[in-house]
mmCIF file of N, CA and C in Angstrom:
data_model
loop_
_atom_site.group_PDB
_atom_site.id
_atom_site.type_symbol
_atom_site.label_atom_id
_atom_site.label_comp_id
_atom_site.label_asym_id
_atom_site.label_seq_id
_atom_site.Cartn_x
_atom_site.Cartn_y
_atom_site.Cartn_z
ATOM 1 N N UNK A 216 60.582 158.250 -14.260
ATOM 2 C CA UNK A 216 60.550 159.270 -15.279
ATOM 3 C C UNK A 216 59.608 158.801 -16.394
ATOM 4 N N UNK A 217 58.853 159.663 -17.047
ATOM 5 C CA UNK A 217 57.829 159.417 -17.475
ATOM 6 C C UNK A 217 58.657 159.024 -19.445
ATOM 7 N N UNK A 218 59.595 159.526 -19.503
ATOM 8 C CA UNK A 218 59.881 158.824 -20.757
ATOM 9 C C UNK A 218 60.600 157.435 -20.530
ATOM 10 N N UNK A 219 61.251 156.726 -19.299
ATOM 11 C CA UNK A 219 61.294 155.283 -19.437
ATOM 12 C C UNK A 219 60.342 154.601 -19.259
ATOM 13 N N UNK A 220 58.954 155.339 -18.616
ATOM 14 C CA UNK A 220 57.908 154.708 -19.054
ATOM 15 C C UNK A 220 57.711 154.122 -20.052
ATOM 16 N N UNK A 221 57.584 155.022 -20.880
ATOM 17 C CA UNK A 221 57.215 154.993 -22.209
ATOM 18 C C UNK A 221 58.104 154.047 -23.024
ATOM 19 N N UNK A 222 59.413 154.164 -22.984
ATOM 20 C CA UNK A 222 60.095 153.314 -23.406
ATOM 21 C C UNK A 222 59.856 151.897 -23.261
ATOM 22 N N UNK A 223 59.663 151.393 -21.967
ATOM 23 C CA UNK A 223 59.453 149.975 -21.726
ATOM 24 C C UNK A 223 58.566 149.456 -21.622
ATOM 25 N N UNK A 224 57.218 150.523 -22.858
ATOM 26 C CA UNK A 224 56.071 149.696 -22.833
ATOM 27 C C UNK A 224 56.060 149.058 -24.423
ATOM 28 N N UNK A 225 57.374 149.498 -24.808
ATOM 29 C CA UNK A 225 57.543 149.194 -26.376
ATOM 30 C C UNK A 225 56.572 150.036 -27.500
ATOM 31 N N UNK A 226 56.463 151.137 -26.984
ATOM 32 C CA UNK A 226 55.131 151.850 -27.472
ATOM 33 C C UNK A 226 55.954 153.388 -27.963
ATOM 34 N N UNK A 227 57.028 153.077 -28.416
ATOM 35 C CA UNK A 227 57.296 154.820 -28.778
ATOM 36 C C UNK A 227 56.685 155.490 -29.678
ATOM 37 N N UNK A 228 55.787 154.887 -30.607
ATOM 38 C CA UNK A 228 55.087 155.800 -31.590
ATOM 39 C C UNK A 228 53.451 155.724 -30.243
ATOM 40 N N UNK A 229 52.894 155.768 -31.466
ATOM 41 C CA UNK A 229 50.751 155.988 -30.725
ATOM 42 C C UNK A 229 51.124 154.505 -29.565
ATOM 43 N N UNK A 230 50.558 154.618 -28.596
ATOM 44 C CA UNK A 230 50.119 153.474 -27.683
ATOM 45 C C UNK A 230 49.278 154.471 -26.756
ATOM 46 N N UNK A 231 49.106 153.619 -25.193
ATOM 47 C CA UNK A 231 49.049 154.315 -24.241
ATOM 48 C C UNK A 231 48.697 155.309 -23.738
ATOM 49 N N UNK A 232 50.177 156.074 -23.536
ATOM 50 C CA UNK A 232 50.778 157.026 -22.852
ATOM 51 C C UNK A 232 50.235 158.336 -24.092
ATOM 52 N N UNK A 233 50.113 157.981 -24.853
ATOM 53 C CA UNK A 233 49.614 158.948 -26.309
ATOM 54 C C UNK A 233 48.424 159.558 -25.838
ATOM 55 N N UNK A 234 47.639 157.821 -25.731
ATOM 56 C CA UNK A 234 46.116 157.965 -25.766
ATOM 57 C C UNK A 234 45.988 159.232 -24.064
ATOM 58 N N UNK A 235 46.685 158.542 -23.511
ATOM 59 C CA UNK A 235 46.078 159.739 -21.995
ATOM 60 C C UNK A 235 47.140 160.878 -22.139
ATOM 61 N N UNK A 236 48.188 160.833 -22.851
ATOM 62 C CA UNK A 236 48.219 162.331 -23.292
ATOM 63 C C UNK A 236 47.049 163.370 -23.773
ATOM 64 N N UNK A 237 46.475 163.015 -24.877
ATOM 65 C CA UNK A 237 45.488 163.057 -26.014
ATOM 66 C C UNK A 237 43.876 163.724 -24.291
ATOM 67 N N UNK A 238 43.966 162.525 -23.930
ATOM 68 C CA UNK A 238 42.646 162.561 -23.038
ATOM 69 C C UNK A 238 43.052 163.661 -21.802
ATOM 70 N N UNK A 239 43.980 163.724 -21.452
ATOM 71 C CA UNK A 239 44.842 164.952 -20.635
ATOM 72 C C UNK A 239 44.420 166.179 -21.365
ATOM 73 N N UNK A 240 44.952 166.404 -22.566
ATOM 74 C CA UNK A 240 45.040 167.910 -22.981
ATOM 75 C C UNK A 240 43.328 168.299 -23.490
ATOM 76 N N UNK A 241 42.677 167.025 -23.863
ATOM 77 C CA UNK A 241 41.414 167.321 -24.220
ATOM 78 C C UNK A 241 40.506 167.751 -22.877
ATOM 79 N N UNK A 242 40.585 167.828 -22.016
ATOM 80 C CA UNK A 242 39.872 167.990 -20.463
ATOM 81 C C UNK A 242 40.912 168.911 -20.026
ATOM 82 N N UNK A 243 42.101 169.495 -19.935
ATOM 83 C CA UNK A 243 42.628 170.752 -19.825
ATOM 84 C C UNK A 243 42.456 172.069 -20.433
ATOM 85 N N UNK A 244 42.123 171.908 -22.081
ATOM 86 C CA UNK A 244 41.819 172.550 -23.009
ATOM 87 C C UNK A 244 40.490 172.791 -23.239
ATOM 88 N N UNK A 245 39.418 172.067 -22.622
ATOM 89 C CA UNK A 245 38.200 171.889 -23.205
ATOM 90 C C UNK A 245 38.042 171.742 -24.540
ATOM 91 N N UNK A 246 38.497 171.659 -25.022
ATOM 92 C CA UNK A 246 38.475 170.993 -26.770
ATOM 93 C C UNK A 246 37.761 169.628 -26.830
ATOM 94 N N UNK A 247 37.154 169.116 -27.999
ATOM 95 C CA UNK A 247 36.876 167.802 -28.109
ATOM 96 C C UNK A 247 37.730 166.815 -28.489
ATOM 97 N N UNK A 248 38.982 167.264 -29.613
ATOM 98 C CA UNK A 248 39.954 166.594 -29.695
ATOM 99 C C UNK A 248 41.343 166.855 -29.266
ATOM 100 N N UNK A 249 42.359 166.434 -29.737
ATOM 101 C CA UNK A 249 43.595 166.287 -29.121
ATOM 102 C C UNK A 249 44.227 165.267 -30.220
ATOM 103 N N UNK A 250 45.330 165.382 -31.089
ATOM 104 C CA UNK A 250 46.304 164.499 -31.018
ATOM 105 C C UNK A 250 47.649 164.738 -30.678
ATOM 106 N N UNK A 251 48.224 163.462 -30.385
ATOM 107 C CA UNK A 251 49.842 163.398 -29.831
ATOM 108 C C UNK A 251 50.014 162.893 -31.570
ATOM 109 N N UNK A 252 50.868 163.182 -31.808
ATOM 110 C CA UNK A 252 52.014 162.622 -33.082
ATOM 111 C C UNK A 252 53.327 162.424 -33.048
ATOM 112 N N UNK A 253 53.269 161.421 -33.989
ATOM 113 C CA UNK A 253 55.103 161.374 -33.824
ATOM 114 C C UNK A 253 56.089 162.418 -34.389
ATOM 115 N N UNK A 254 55.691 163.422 -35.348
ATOM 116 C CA UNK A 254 56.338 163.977 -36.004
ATOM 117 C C UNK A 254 55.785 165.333 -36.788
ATOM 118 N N UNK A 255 56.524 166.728 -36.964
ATOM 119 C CA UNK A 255 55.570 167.730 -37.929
ATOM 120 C C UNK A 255 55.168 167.267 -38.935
ATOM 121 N N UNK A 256 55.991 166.159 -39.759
ATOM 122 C CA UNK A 256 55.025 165.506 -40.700
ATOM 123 C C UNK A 256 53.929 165.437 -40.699
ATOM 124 N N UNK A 257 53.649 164.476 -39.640
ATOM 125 C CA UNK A 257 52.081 164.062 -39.063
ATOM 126 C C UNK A 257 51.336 165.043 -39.002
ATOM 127 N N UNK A 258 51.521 165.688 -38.392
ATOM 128 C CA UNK A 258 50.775 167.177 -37.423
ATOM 129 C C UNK A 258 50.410 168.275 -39.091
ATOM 130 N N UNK A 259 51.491 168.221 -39.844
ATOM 131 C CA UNK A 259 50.924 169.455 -41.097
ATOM 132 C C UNK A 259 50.365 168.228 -42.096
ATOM 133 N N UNK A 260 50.283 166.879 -41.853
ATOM 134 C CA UNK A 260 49.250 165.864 -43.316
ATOM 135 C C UNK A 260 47.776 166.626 -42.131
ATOM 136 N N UNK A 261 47.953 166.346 -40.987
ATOM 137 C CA UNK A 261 46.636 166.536 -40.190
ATOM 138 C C UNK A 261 46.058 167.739 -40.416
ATOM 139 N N UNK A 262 46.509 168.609 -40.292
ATOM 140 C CA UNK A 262 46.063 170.449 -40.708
ATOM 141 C C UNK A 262 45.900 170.472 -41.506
ATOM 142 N N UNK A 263 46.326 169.771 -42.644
ATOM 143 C CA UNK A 263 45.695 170.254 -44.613
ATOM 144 C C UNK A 263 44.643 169.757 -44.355
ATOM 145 N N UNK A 264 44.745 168.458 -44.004
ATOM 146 C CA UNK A 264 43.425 167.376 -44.111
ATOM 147 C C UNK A 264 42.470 167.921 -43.593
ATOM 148 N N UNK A 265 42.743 168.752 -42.274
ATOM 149 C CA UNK A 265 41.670 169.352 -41.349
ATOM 150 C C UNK A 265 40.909 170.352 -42.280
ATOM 151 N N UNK A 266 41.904 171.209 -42.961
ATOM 152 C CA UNK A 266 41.368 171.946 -44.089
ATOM 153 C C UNK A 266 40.214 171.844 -44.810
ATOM 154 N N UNK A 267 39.574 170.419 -45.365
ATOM 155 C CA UNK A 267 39.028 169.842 -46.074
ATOM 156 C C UNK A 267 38.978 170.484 -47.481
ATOM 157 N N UNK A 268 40.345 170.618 -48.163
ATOM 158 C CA UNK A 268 40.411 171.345 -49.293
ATOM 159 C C UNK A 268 39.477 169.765 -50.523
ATOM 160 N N UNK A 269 39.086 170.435 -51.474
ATOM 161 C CA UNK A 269 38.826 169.538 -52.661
ATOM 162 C C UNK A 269 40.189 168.975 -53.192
ATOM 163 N N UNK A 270 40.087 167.361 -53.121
ATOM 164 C CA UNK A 270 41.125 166.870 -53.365
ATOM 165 C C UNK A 270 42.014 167.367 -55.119
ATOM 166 N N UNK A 271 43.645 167.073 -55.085
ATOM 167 C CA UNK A 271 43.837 168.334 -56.146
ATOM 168 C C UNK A 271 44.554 169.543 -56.287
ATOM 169 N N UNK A 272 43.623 170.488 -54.610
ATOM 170 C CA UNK A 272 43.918 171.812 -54.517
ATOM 171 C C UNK A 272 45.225 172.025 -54.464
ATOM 172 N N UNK A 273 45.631 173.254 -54.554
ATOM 173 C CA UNK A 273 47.377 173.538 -54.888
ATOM 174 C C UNK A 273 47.259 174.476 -53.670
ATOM 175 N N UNK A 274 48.601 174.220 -52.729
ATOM 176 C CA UNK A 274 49.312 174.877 -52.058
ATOM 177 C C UNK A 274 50.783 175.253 -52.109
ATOM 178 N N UNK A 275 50.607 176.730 -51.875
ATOM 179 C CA UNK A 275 51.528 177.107 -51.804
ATOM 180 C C UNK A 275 52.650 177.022 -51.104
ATOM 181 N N UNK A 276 53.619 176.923 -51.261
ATOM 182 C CA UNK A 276 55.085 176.899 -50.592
ATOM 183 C C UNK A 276 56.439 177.114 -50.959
ATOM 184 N N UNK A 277 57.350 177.995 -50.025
ATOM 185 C CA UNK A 277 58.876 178.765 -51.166
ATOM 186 C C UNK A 277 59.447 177.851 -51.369
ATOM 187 N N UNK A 278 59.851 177.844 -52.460
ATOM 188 C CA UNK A 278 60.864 177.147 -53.419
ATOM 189 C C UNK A 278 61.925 176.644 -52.280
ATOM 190 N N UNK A 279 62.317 177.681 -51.670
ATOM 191 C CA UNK A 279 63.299 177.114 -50.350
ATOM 192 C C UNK A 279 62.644 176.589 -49.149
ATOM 193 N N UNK A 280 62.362 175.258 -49.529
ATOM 194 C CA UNK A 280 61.996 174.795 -47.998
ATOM 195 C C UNK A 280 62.392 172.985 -48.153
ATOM 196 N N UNK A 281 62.056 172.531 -46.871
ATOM 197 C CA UNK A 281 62.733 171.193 -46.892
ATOM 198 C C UNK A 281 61.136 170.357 -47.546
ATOM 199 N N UNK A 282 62.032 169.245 -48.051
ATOM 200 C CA UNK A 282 61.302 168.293 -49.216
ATOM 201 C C UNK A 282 60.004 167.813 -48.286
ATOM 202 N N UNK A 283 60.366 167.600 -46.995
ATOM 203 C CA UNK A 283 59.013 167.427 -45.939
ATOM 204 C C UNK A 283 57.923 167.750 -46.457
ATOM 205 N N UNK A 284 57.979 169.396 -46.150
ATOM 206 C CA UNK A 284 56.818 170.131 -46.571
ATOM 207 C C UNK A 284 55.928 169.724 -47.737
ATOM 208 N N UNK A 285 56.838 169.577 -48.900
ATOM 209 C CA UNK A 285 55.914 169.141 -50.160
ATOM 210 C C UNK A 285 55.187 167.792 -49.872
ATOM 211 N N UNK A 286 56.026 166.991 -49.422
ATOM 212 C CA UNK A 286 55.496 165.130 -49.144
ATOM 213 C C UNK A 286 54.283 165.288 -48.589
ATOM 214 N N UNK A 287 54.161 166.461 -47.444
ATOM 215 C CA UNK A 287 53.018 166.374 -46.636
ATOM 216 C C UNK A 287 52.097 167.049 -47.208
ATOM 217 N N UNK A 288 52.320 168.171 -48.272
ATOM 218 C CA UNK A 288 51.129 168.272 -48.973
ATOM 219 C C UNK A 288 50.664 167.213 -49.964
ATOM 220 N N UNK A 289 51.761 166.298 -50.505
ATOM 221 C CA UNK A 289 51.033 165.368 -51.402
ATOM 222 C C UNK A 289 50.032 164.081 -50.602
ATOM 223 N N UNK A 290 50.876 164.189 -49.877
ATOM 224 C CA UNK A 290 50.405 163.016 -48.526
ATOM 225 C C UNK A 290 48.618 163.301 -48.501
ATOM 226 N N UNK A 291 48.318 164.606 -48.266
ATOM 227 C CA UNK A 291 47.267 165.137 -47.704
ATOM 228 C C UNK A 291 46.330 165.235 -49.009
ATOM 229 N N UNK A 292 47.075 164.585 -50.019
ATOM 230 C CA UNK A 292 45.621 164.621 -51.555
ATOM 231 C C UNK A 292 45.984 165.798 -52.289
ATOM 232 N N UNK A 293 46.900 167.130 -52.023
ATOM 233 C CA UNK A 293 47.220 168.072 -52.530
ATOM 234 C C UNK A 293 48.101 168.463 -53.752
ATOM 235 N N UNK A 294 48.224 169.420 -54.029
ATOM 236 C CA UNK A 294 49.483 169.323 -54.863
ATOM 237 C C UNK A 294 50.364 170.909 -54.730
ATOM 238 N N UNK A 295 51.414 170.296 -54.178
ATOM 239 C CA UNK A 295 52.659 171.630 -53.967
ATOM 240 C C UNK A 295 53.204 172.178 -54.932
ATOM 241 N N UNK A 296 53.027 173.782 -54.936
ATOM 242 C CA UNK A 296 52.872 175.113 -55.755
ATOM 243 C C UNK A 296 54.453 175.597 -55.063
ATOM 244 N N UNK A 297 55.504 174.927 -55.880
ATOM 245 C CA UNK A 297 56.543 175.944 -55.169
ATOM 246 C C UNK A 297 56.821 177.635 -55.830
ATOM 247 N N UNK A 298 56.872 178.563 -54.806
ATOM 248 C CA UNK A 298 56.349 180.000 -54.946
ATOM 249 C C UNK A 298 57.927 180.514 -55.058
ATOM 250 N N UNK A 299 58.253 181.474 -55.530
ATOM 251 C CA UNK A 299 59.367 182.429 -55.507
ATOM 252 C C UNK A 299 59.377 182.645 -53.816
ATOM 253 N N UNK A 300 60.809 183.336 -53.403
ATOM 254 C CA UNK A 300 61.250 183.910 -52.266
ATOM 255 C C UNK A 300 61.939 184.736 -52.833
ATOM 256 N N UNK A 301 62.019 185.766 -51.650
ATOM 257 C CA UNK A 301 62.248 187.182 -51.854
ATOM 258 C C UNK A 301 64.103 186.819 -51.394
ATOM 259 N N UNK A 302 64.894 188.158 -51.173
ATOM 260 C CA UNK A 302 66.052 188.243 -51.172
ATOM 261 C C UNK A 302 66.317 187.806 -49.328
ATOM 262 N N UNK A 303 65.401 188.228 -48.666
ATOM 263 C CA UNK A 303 65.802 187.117 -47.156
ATOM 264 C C UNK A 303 65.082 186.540 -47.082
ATOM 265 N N UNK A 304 64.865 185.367 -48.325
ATOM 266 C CA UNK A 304 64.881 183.815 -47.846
ATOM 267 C C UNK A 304 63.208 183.405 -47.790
ATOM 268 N N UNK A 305 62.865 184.564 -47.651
ATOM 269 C CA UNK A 305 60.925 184.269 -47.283
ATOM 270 C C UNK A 305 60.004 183.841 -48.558
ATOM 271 N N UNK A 306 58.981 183.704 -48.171
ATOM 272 C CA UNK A 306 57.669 183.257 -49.519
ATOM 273 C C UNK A 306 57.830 184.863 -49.843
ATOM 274 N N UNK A 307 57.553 185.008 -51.493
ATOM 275 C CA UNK A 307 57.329 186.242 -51.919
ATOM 276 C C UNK A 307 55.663 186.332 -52.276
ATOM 277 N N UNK A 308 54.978 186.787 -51.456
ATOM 278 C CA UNK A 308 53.235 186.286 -51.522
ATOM 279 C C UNK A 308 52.976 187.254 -52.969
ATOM 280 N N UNK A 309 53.782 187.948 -53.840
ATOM 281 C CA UNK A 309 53.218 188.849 -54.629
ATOM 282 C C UNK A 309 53.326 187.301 -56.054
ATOM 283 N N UNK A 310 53.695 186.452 -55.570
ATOM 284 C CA UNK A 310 54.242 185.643 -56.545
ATOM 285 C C UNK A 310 53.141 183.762 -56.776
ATOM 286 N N UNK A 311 52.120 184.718 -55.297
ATOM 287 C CA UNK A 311 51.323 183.635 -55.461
ATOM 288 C C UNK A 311 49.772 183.821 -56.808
ATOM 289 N N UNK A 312 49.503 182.393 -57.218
ATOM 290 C CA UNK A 312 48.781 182.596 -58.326
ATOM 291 C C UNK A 312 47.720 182.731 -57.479
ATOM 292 N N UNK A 313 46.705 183.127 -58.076
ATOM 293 C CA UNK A 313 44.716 183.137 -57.873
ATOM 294 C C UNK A 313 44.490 182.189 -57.715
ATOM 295 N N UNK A 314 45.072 180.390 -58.048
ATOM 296 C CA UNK A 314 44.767 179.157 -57.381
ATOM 297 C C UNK A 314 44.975 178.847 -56.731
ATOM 298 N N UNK A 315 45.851 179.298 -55.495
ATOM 299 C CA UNK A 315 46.403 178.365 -54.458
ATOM 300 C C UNK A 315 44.480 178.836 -53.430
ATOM 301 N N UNK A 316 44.729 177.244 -53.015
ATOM 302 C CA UNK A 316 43.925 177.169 -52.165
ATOM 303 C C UNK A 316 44.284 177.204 -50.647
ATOM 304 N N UNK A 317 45.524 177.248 -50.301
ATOM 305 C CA UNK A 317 45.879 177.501 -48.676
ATOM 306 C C UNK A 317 48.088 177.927 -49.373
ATOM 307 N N UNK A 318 48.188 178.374 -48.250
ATOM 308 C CA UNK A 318 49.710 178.897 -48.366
ATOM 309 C C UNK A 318 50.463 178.491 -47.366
ATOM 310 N N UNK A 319 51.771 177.450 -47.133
ATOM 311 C CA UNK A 319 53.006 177.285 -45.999
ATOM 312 C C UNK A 319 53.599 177.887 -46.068
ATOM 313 N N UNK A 320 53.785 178.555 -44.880
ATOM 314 C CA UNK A 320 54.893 179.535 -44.461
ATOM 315 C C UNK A 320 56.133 179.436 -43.433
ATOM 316 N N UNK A 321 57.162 178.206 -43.643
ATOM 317 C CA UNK A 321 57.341 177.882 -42.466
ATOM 318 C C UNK A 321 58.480 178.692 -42.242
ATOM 319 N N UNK A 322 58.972 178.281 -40.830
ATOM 320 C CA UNK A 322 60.169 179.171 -40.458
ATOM 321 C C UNK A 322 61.216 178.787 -40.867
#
C-alpha cells in the first residue's frame, strides 16, 4: 500500500514519493508545475504568493472564518481585511473597501 510506503521512508512531509507525485501530475496535466503539500495552509501561502500582490496588499476575508486563513495571508507578506458577513454566515462583498487587492471566500 502506497501510504506504508510512505511511512517507512520517514518522509511524511516533502520527500520522495511527493517529488514523483509532483512529476506524475505534471505529465498527466501537461502543466509545468505541480505541488504536493502538507496542508491548505501551504496550498493558500502558495496561491497569494502566486498572486504576486505588492507586498502590504490587504485581503479580504469574513470576520467568521478560522484563524488559518488570516496566518496564511500574513504568512504570504499580506495583510487580512476582516469583512462583515451577512445573516447566513457568508462574506457580505457590499462591505468590501476599494483596497482589497484579492478576496477569501472559503466554505
Amino acid at each position: 500500500m502506497a501510504v506504508d510506503r510512505v511511512l517507512n521512508t520517514n518522509y511524511v512531509g516533502y520527500g520522495p514519493h511527493a517529488r514523483a507525485l509532483e512529476t506524475f501530475l505534471k505529465k498527466r496535466t501537461a502543466h509545468k508545475s505541480a505541488f504536493a503539500l502538507q496542508s491548505g495552509f501551504q496550498a493558500l501561502v502558495l496561491a497569494l504568493r502566486g498572486l504576486d500582490l505588492p507586498a502590504g496588499s490587504r485581503v479580504g476575508l469574513p470576520a467568521l472564518t478560522c484563524g488559518t486563513v488570516a496566518a496564511a495571508v500574513r504568512n504570504a507578506g499580506l495583510i487580512p481585511l476582516l469583512v462583515d458577513i451577512r445573516d447566513d454566515l457568508t462574506l457580505d462583498v457590499t462591505s468590501l473597501p476599494a483596497n482589497c487587492a484579492a478576496v477569501i471566500a472559503p466554505h
